[in-house]
Amino acid sequence: MVDGVPAYRPGYTAMGAQYRGEDREPLLYAVSGNRLISVDVAAGTLRDDVVDGLPDGRKWYDGDTSTDGKTLLVVGGPDEPSYSIDVVARKAVPGNRPGSGRWDDFARHPRDGRLFSVEGDNGDLLVIDPARDPMKTVFKRRVFHPAEASPSVGSRKSYSATFFDADGQFYAVDSAGNVNHLDLTGEGVPDQAQRIGGARIPIGDLEVVNGAGRITPLPVKPSYDEIVVAKTFRSSWDSYAPQGKVYSFRLILKAVAKDGGNAEEVRKFRISFDLPTAKGTKVDASGVDVLYQDGKAYVDAKTDQLLPAGQERSVDVRITVLGDPYGLPHEYPLTGLKATRLA
């Protein structure tokens, strides 16, 4: 449900998105029985139209639009035909069978146009080729954790919402709301996807059943579990070009989960803390990239810097804060200090 768009009581699945430019919300399509549902988020409208050639009474699962946004491909049961729907003419043409398994959504890779999905029972990464019969091919086995069901009655253990961003990063959300990430930007495929976000999407007793769209890349890349970090204040001194104060800290990372979970090796890390977003305010440290956003500083390792499970390493940073040196504290508080594992 989207704010400003009326609910469609019969419900709908097999969603796809028709992109209308970077500065506009996409037009969303889905199916309900033999009807095409069109959702215009920007206009706040929802309409349904009977689709010529689309059978009624079917249960639909997967959906995605063609690259040009003119065709919505929808999939139902494993041995039933798929259908390509002309979203302008509202006409459907039957196609090949999807094949067996518990995969409930697919997403189109932004570079080569291939459709990717995830098998809920075992976490296999799938490629869906509409020209094949059946359409499903196992691309790599057991890349994701097996999917989990939500508390909702009848919830399927499936990856029910999948997305790409413009670079080819792949995201898959299971019925329970667990969000997973896999880097498909290069030629190879990592052996294991990563669960991100630290917890499930808070869906309560509901269930994630479908998704459509493209993930907008964030300036701050996703990180994973939080790890232990401690600080040692070393010294501070006045700065006059620009005017302010410089603070020197030694930050000590430990490859142990902050919540007391199992220790796990860290190859890349991120340190973040509150820092006013103002010209001249900055962080200096070697071997890292620094990004400032929304009043926080993000200090990311540039390259793999292996920290074995349970061990520690230090990072020396200098923080320049603007202002009257006599009005600034002797020790900068480093509010919000945390460390997370990037890889």
CSV table of C-alpha atoms in Angstrom, one decimal:
chain,number,residue,atom,x,y,z
A,1,MET,CA,0.0,0.0,0.0
A,2,VAL,CA,1.3,3.4,-1.0
A,3,ASP,CA,0.2,6.6,0.8
A,4,GLY,CA,-2.2,8.5,-1.5
A,5,VAL,CA,-3.1,5.5,-3.6
A,6,PRO,CA,-6.4,3.7,-2.8
A,7,ALA,CA,-6.1,0.0,-1.8
A,8,TYR,CA,-7.2,-2.6,-4.3
A,9,ARG,CA,-9.2,-5.0,-2.2
A,10,PRO,CA,-8.9,-8.2,-4.4
A,11,GLY,CA,-5.1,-7.9,-4.1
A,12,TYR,CA,-2.5,-8.2,-6.8
A,13,THR,CA,0.9,-9.8,-7.4
A,14,ALA,CA,3.5,-10.2,-10.2
A,15,MET,CA,4.6,-6.6,-10.1
A,16,GLY,CA,6.7,-4.7,-12.6
A,17,ALA,CA,7.9,-1.1,-13.0
A,18,GLN,CA,7.8,1.1,-16.1
A,19,TYR,CA,10.5,3.8,-15.7
A,20,ARG,CA,9.6,7.3,-16.7
A,21,GLY,CA,12.8,9.2,-16.1
A,22,GLU,CA,15.1,9.8,-13.2
A,23,ASP,CA,13.0,12.6,-11.8
A,24,ARG,CA,9.6,10.7,-11.8
A,25,GLU,CA,8.2,7.8,-9.9
A,26,PRO,CA,7.8,4.7,-12.1
A,27,LEU,CA,4.4,3.4,-13.2
A,28,LEU,CA,3.8,0.1,-11.4
A,29,TYR,CA,2.0,-2.8,-13.0
A,30,ALA,CA,0.6,-6.0,-11.5
A,31,VAL,CA,-2.0,-8.7,-12.2
A,32,SER,CA,-5.1,-9.9,-10.3
A,33,GLY,CA,-6.8,-12.8,-12.0
A,34,ASN,CA,-7.3,-11.7,-15.6
A,35,ARG,CA,-6.9,-8.0,-14.8
A,36,LEU,CA,-4.0,-5.6,-15.3
A,37,ILE,CA,-3.5,-3.3,-12.3
A,38,SER,CA,-1.8,0.1,-13.0
A,39,VAL,CA,-0.6,2.1,-10.1
A,40,ASP,CA,0.5,5.7,-10.6
A,41,VAL,CA,2.2,6.7,-7.4
A,42,ALA,CA,2.8,10.3,-8.5
A,43,ALA,CA,-0.8,10.9,-9.5
A,44,GLY,CA,-2.3,8.8,-6.6
A,45,THR,CA,-4.4,6.7,-9.0
A,46,LEU,CA,-5.1,3.0,-9.4
A,47,ARG,CA,-7.0,1.4,-12.3
A,48,ASP,CA,-7.7,-2.1,-13.4
A,49,ASP,CA,-8.5,-3.4,-16.9
A,50,VAL,CA,-9.4,-6.8,-18.2
A,51,VAL,CA,-6.6,-8.3,-20.3
A,52,ASP,CA,-7.5,-10.1,-23.5
A,53,GLY,CA,-6.0,-13.6,-23.5
A,54,LEU,CA,-5.1,-13.7,-19.8
A,55,PRO,CA,-6.8,-16.6,-18.0
A,56,ASP,CA,-8.9,-15.8,-14.9
A,57,GLY,CA,-8.7,-17.8,-11.7
A,58,ARG,CA,-4.9,-18.3,-11.7
A,59,LYS,CA,-2.5,-17.6,-8.9
A,60,TRP,CA,0.3,-15.4,-10.1
A,61,TYR,CA,3.8,-15.2,-8.5
A,62,ASP,CA,6.6,-13.5,-10.5
A,63,GLY,CA,6.4,-10.4,-12.6
A,64,ASP,CA,8.7,-7.9,-14.3
A,65,THR,CA,8.6,-5.5,-17.2
A,66,SER,CA,10.7,-5.6,-20.4
A,67,THR,CA,13.5,-3.1,-20.7
A,68,ASP,CA,11.4,-0.7,-22.7
A,69,GLY,CA,8.5,-1.0,-20.1
A,70,LYS,CA,5.9,-2.0,-22.8
A,71,THR,CA,5.5,-5.7,-21.7
A,72,LEU,CA,4.8,-7.2,-18.3
A,73,LEU,CA,6.0,-10.9,-18.1
A,74,VAL,CA,4.0,-12.8,-15.4
A,75,VAL,CA,4.4,-16.4,-14.2
A,76,GLY,CA,2.0,-18.7,-12.3
A,77,GLY,CA,2.1,-22.4,-11.6
A,78,PRO,CA,5.2,-24.5,-12.5
A,79,ASP,CA,3.6,-26.3,-15.4
A,80,GLU,CA,1.3,-23.5,-16.6
A,81,PRO,CA,2.2,-21.1,-19.4
A,82,SER,CA,3.7,-17.8,-18.6
A,83,TYR,CA,2.1,-14.7,-20.2
A,84,SER,CA,3.6,-11.6,-21.8
A,85,ILE,CA,1.1,-8.7,-21.4
A,86,ASP,CA,1.1,-5.7,-23.7
A,87,VAL,CA,0.4,-3.0,-21.1
A,88,VAL,CA,-1.0,-0.5,-23.7
A,89,ALA,CA,-3.1,-2.8,-25.7
A,90,ARG,CA,-4.1,-5.0,-22.6
A,91,LYS,CA,-3.5,-8.2,-24.6
A,92,ALA,CA,-1.6,-11.3,-23.3
A,93,VAL,CA,0.3,-13.9,-25.3
A,94,PRO,CA,1.2,-17.3,-23.7
A,95,GLY,CA,4.8,-18.4,-23.4
A,96,ASN,CA,6.9,-21.1,-21.9
A,97,ARG,CA,6.4,-22.8,-18.5
A,98,PRO,CA,8.4,-21.4,-15.5
A,99,GLY,CA,9.5,-24.8,-14.1
A,100,SER,CA,9.4,-26.2,-10.6
A,101,GLY,CA,10.5,-24.7,-7.3
A,102,ARG,CA,9.5,-22.0,-4.7
A,103,TRP,CA,10.7,-18.9,-6.4
A,104,ASP,CA,8.2,-16.0,-6.2
A,105,ASP,CA,9.8,-13.0,-7.9
A,106,PHE,CA,12.5,-12.1,-10.5
A,107,ALA,CA,14.4,-9.0,-11.3
A,108,ARG,CA,16.0,-7.8,-14.6
A,109,HIS,CA,19.8,-7.2,-14.5
A,110,PRO,CA,20.4,-3.6,-15.7
A,111,ARG,CA,23.3,-4.5,-18.0
A,112,ASP,CA,22.4,-7.7,-19.8
A,113,GLY,CA,18.6,-7.9,-19.2
A,114,ARG,CA,18.7,-11.4,-17.7
A,115,LEU,CA,16.1,-12.2,-15.1
A,116,PHE,CA,17.4,-13.5,-11.8
A,117,SER,CA,15.5,-15.1,-9.0
A,118,VAL,CA,16.2,-17.1,-5.8
A,119,GLU,CA,14.9,-20.6,-4.9
A,120,GLY,CA,13.4,-20.3,-1.4
A,121,ASP,CA,13.9,-23.9,-0.3
A,122,ASN,CA,17.7,-24.0,-0.7
A,123,GLY,CA,18.9,-20.5,-1.7
A,124,ASP,CA,20.0,-21.4,-5.3
A,125,LEU,CA,20.5,-18.4,-7.5
A,126,LEU,CA,18.4,-18.8,-10.7
A,127,VAL,CA,18.4,-17.4,-14.2
A,128,ILE,CA,15.0,-17.2,-15.8
A,129,ASP,CA,15.0,-17.4,-19.6
A,130,PRO,CA,11.6,-16.8,-21.2
A,131,ALA,CA,12.9,-18.5,-24.4
A,132,ARG,CA,13.6,-21.8,-22.6
A,133,ASP,CA,11.0,-24.5,-21.6
A,134,PRO,CA,11.1,-24.7,-18.6
A,135,MET,CA,12.3,-21.1,-18.1
A,136,LYS,CA,14.3,-21.8,-14.8
A,137,THR,CA,18.0,-22.6,-14.8
A,138,VAL,CA,20.1,-23.0,-11.7
A,139,PHE,CA,23.0,-20.5,-12.0
A,140,LYS,CA,24.8,-21.2,-8.8
A,141,ARG,CA,23.8,-23.4,-5.9
A,142,ARG,CA,23.1,-22.4,-2.2
A,143,VAL,CA,24.2,-18.8,-2.5
A,144,PHE,CA,21.5,-17.5,-0.2
A,145,HIS,CA,20.1,-18.8,3.1
A,146,PRO,CA,17.0,-20.9,2.8
A,147,ALA,CA,14.0,-18.5,2.9
A,148,GLU,CA,11.9,-18.0,6.1
A,149,ALA,CA,8.2,-17.7,6.4
A,150,SER,CA,6.5,-14.9,8.3
A,151,PRO,CA,4.0,-15.5,11.1
A,152,SER,CA,1.2,-14.8,8.6
A,153,VAL,CA,-1.1,-17.9,8.1
A,154,GLY,CA,-0.1,-19.7,5.0
A,155,SER,CA,3.1,-17.8,4.5
A,156,ARG,CA,5.5,-19.3,1.9
A,157,LYS,CA,9.2,-19.8,2.6
A,158,SER,CA,10.1,-17.9,-0.5
A,159,TYR,CA,12.2,-15.0,-1.8
A,160,SER,CA,9.2,-12.9,-2.7
A,161,ALA,CA,10.7,-9.5,-3.6
A,162,THR,CA,13.8,-9.1,-5.7
A,163,PHE,CA,15.5,-5.9,-7.0
A,164,PHE,CA,18.6,-4.6,-8.8
A,165,ASP,CA,20.2,-1.2,-8.5
A,166,ALA,CA,21.6,0.6,-11.6
A,167,ASP,CA,25.1,-1.0,-11.1
A,168,GLY,CA,24.0,-4.6,-10.8
A,169,GLN,CA,23.9,-5.1,-7.1
A,170,PHE,CA,21.1,-7.7,-6.4
A,171,TYR,CA,18.8,-7.6,-3.4
A,172,ALA,CA,16.3,-10.3,-2.3
A,173,VAL,CA,13.8,-10.2,0.5
A,174,ASP,CA,12.1,-13.3,1.8
A,175,SER,CA,8.6,-13.6,3.1
A,176,ALA,CA,9.7,-12.9,6.7
A,177,GLY,CA,11.4,-9.6,5.7
A,178,ASN,CA,15.0,-10.7,5.7
A,179,VAL,CA,17.0,-8.5,3.3
A,180,ASN,CA,19.9,-10.1,1.4
A,181,HIS,CA,22.5,-8.6,-0.9
A,182,LEU,CA,24.6,-10.1,-3.6
A,183,ASP,CA,27.2,-8.3,-5.8
A,184,LEU,CA,26.4,-9.2,-9.4
A,185,THR,CA,28.3,-6.2,-10.9
A,186,GLY,CA,31.2,-8.2,-12.2
A,187,GLU,CA,31.7,-11.4,-14.2
A,188,GLY,CA,31.9,-13.7,-11.2
A,189,VAL,CA,29.3,-14.6,-8.6
A,190,PRO,CA,30.2,-14.5,-4.9
A,191,ASP,CA,29.8,-17.9,-3.1
A,192,GLN,CA,27.5,-16.4,-0.4
A,193,ALA,CA,25.0,-13.6,-0.2
A,194,GLN,CA,25.0,-11.3,2.9
A,195,ARG,CA,22.0,-10.6,5.1
A,196,ILE,CA,22.0,-6.9,5.7
A,197,GLY,CA,20.2,-4.3,7.9
A,198,GLY,CA,20.8,-6.0,11.2
A,199,ALA,CA,17.2,-7.2,11.5
A,200,ARG,CA,14.1,-8.1,9.5
A,201,ILE,CA,11.9,-5.5,7.9
A,202,PRO,CA,9.3,-4.8,10.7
A,203,ILE,CA,6.2,-6.3,8.9
A,204,GLY,CA,4.6,-7.8,12.1
A,205,ASP,CA,2.1,-10.5,11.3
A,206,LEU,CA,2.0,-9.6,7.6
A,207,GLU,CA,4.1,-11.2,4.8
A,208,VAL,CA,6.3,-9.8,2.0
A,209,VAL,CA,4.6,-11.0,-1.2
A,210,ASN,CA,6.0,-9.0,-4.1
A,211,GLY,CA,8.1,-6.0,-5.1
A,212,ALA,CA,9.0,-4.0,-8.2
A,213,GLY,CA,11.4,-1.2,-9.0
A,214,ARG,CA,15.1,-0.5,-8.9
A,215,ILE,CA,17.1,0.3,-5.8
A,216,THR,CA,18.5,3.8,-5.8
A,217,PRO,CA,22.2,3.6,-5.0
A,218,LEU,CA,23.1,5.3,-1.7
A,219,PRO,CA,26.2,7.4,-1.3
A,220,VAL,CA,26.9,5.3,1.8
A,221,LYS,CA,27.2,1.6,0.7
A,222,PRO,CA,25.5,-1.1,2.8
A,223,SER,CA,27.4,-2.5,5.7
A,224,TYR,CA,26.8,-5.7,7.7
A,225,ASP,CA,27.0,-6.7,11.4
A,226,GLU,CA,28.2,-4.2,13.9
A,227,ILE,CA,31.6,-4.9,15.5
A,228,VAL,CA,33.3,-3.8,18.7
A,229,VAL,CA,35.1,-0.4,18.6
A,230,ALA,CA,36.8,1.5,21.4
A,231,LYS,CA,38.4,5.0,21.4
A,232,THR,CA,41.5,6.4,23.1
A,233,PHE,CA,41.8,10.2,23.1
A,234,ARG,CA,45.4,11.3,22.4
A,235,SER,CA,45.4,15.1,22.2
A,236,SER,CA,43.9,18.3,20.8
A,237,TRP,CA,45.2,21.6,19.6
A,238,ASP,CA,43.9,24.8,18.1
A,239,SER,CA,43.6,25.4,14.4
A,240,TYR,CA,43.5,28.8,12.8
A,241,ALA,CA,43.3,28.0,9.0
A,242,PRO,CA,40.5,27.2,9.2
A,243,GLN,CA,39.6,28.3,12.7
A,244,GLY,CA,38.7,25.5,15.0
A,245,LYS,CA,40.2,22.6,16.8
A,246,VAL,CA,42.0,19.4,15.8
A,247,TYR,CA,41.4,16.2,17.8
A,248,SER,CA,43.6,13.1,17.7
A,249,PHE,CA,42.1,9.7,18.5
A,250,ARG,CA,43.2,6.1,18.3
A,251,LEU,CA,40.2,3.9,17.4
A,252,ILE,CA,40.6,0.2,18.2
A,253,LEU,CA,38.5,-2.3,16.2
A,254,LYS,CA,37.9,-5.9,17.4
A,255,ALA,CA,36.6,-8.6,15.0
A,256,VAL,CA,33.8,-9.5,17.4
A,257,ALA,CA,30.1,-8.8,17.0
A,258,LYS,CA,28.9,-6.0,19.3
A,259,ASP,CA,25.9,-8.0,20.4
A,260,GLY,CA,28.2,-10.8,21.8
A,261,GLY,CA,27.7,-13.1,18.9
A,262,ASN,CA,30.4,-15.3,17.3
A,263,ALA,CA,33.6,-13.6,16.3
A,264,GLU,CA,34.1,-13.4,12.5
A,265,GLU,CA,37.0,-12.2,10.4
A,266,VAL,CA,36.8,-8.6,9.0
A,267,ARG,CA,38.3,-7.8,5.6
A,268,LYS,CA,36.9,-4.3,5.2
A,269,PHE,CA,35.4,-2.1,7.9
A,270,ARG,CA,33.5,1.1,8.4
A,271,ILE,CA,33.8,3.5,11.3
A,272,SER,CA,31.1,6.2,11.7
A,273,PHE,CA,30.4,9.0,14.1
A,274,ASP,CA,28.5,12.3,14.3
A,275,LEU,CA,30.3,15.2,12.7
A,276,PRO,CA,28.8,18.6,11.7
A,277,THR,CA,28.4,18.8,7.9
A,278,ALA,CA,30.3,22.0,7.2
A,279,LYS,CA,33.0,23.1,4.8
A,280,GLY,CA,36.3,22.7,6.5
A,281,THR,CA,35.2,20.1,9.0
A,282,LYS,CA,37.0,16.9,8.1
A,283,VAL,CA,38.6,13.6,9.1
A,284,ASP,CA,42.1,12.6,8.2
A,285,ALA,CA,43.4,9.0,8.3
A,286,SER,CA,45.6,6.8,6.1
A,287,GLY,CA,44.3,3.9,4.1
A,288,VAL,CA,40.6,4.9,4.2
A,289,ASP,CA,38.0,6.7,2.2
A,290,VAL,CA,35.9,9.4,4.1
A,291,LEU,CA,32.4,10.4,3.2
A,292,TYR,CA,30.3,13.0,5.0
A,293,GLN,CA,26.5,12.8,4.9
A,294,ASP,CA,23.6,14.0,7.0
A,295,GLY,CA,25.8,15.1,9.9
A,296,LYS,CA,27.9,11.9,10.1
A,297,ALA,CA,31.3,10.9,8.9
A,298,TYR,CA,31.9,7.5,7.4
A,299,VAL,CA,35.5,6.1,7.4
A,300,ASP,CA,35.8,3.1,5.1
A,301,ALA,CA,38.8,0.8,4.5
A,302,LYS,CA,40.0,1.3,0.9
A,303,THR,CA,41.2,-2.2,0.4
A,304,ASP,CA,41.1,-5.6,2.1
A,305,GLN,CA,42.8,-5.3,5.5
A,306,LEU,CA,42.3,-8.8,7.0
A,307,LEU,CA,41.5,-8.7,10.7
A,308,PRO,CA,41.2,-12.4,11.9
A,309,ALA,CA,38.3,-13.3,14.1
A,310,GLY,CA,38.7,-12.1,17.7
A,311,GLN,CA,41.7,-9.9,17.0
A,312,GLU,CA,42.2,-6.2,17.2
A,313,ARG,CA,43.7,-3.4,15.1
A,314,SER,CA,44.0,0.4,15.5
A,315,VAL,CA,43.2,3.3,13.3
A,316,ASP,CA,44.6,6.7,14.0
A,317,VAL,CA,42.3,9.6,13.0
A,318,ARG,CA,42.5,13.4,13.2
A,319,ILE,CA,39.2,15.3,13.3
A,320,THR,CA,39.0,19.0,12.5
A,321,VAL,CA,36.0,20.7,13.9
A,322,LEU,CA,35.3,24.4,13.0
A,323,GLY,CA,34.4,27.1,15.5
A,324,ASP,CA,35.9,29.2,18.2
A,325,PRO,CA,38.8,27.1,19.7
A,326,TYR,CA,37.9,28.5,23.1
A,327,GLY,CA,34.3,27.4,22.8
A,328,LEU,CA,35.1,23.9,21.6
A,329,PRO,CA,35.6,21.1,24.1
A,330,HIS,CA,39.0,19.8,25.0
A,331,GLU,CA,38.0,16.3,23.9
A,332,TYR,CA,35.6,15.8,21.0
A,333,PRO,CA,32.8,13.5,22.2
A,334,LEU,CA,32.6,11.2,19.1
A,335,THR,CA,28.9,10.8,19.7
A,336,GLY,CA,27.4,7.8,17.7
A,337,LEU,CA,30.7,6.0,17.3
A,338,LYS,CA,30.2,2.6,15.8
A,339,ALA,CA,32.0,0.2,13.5
A,340,THR,CA,30.6,-2.3,11.0
A,341,ARG,CA,31.9,-5.0,8.7
A,342,LEU,CA,31.8,-4.1,5.0
A,343,ALA,CA,33.2,-7.5,4.0
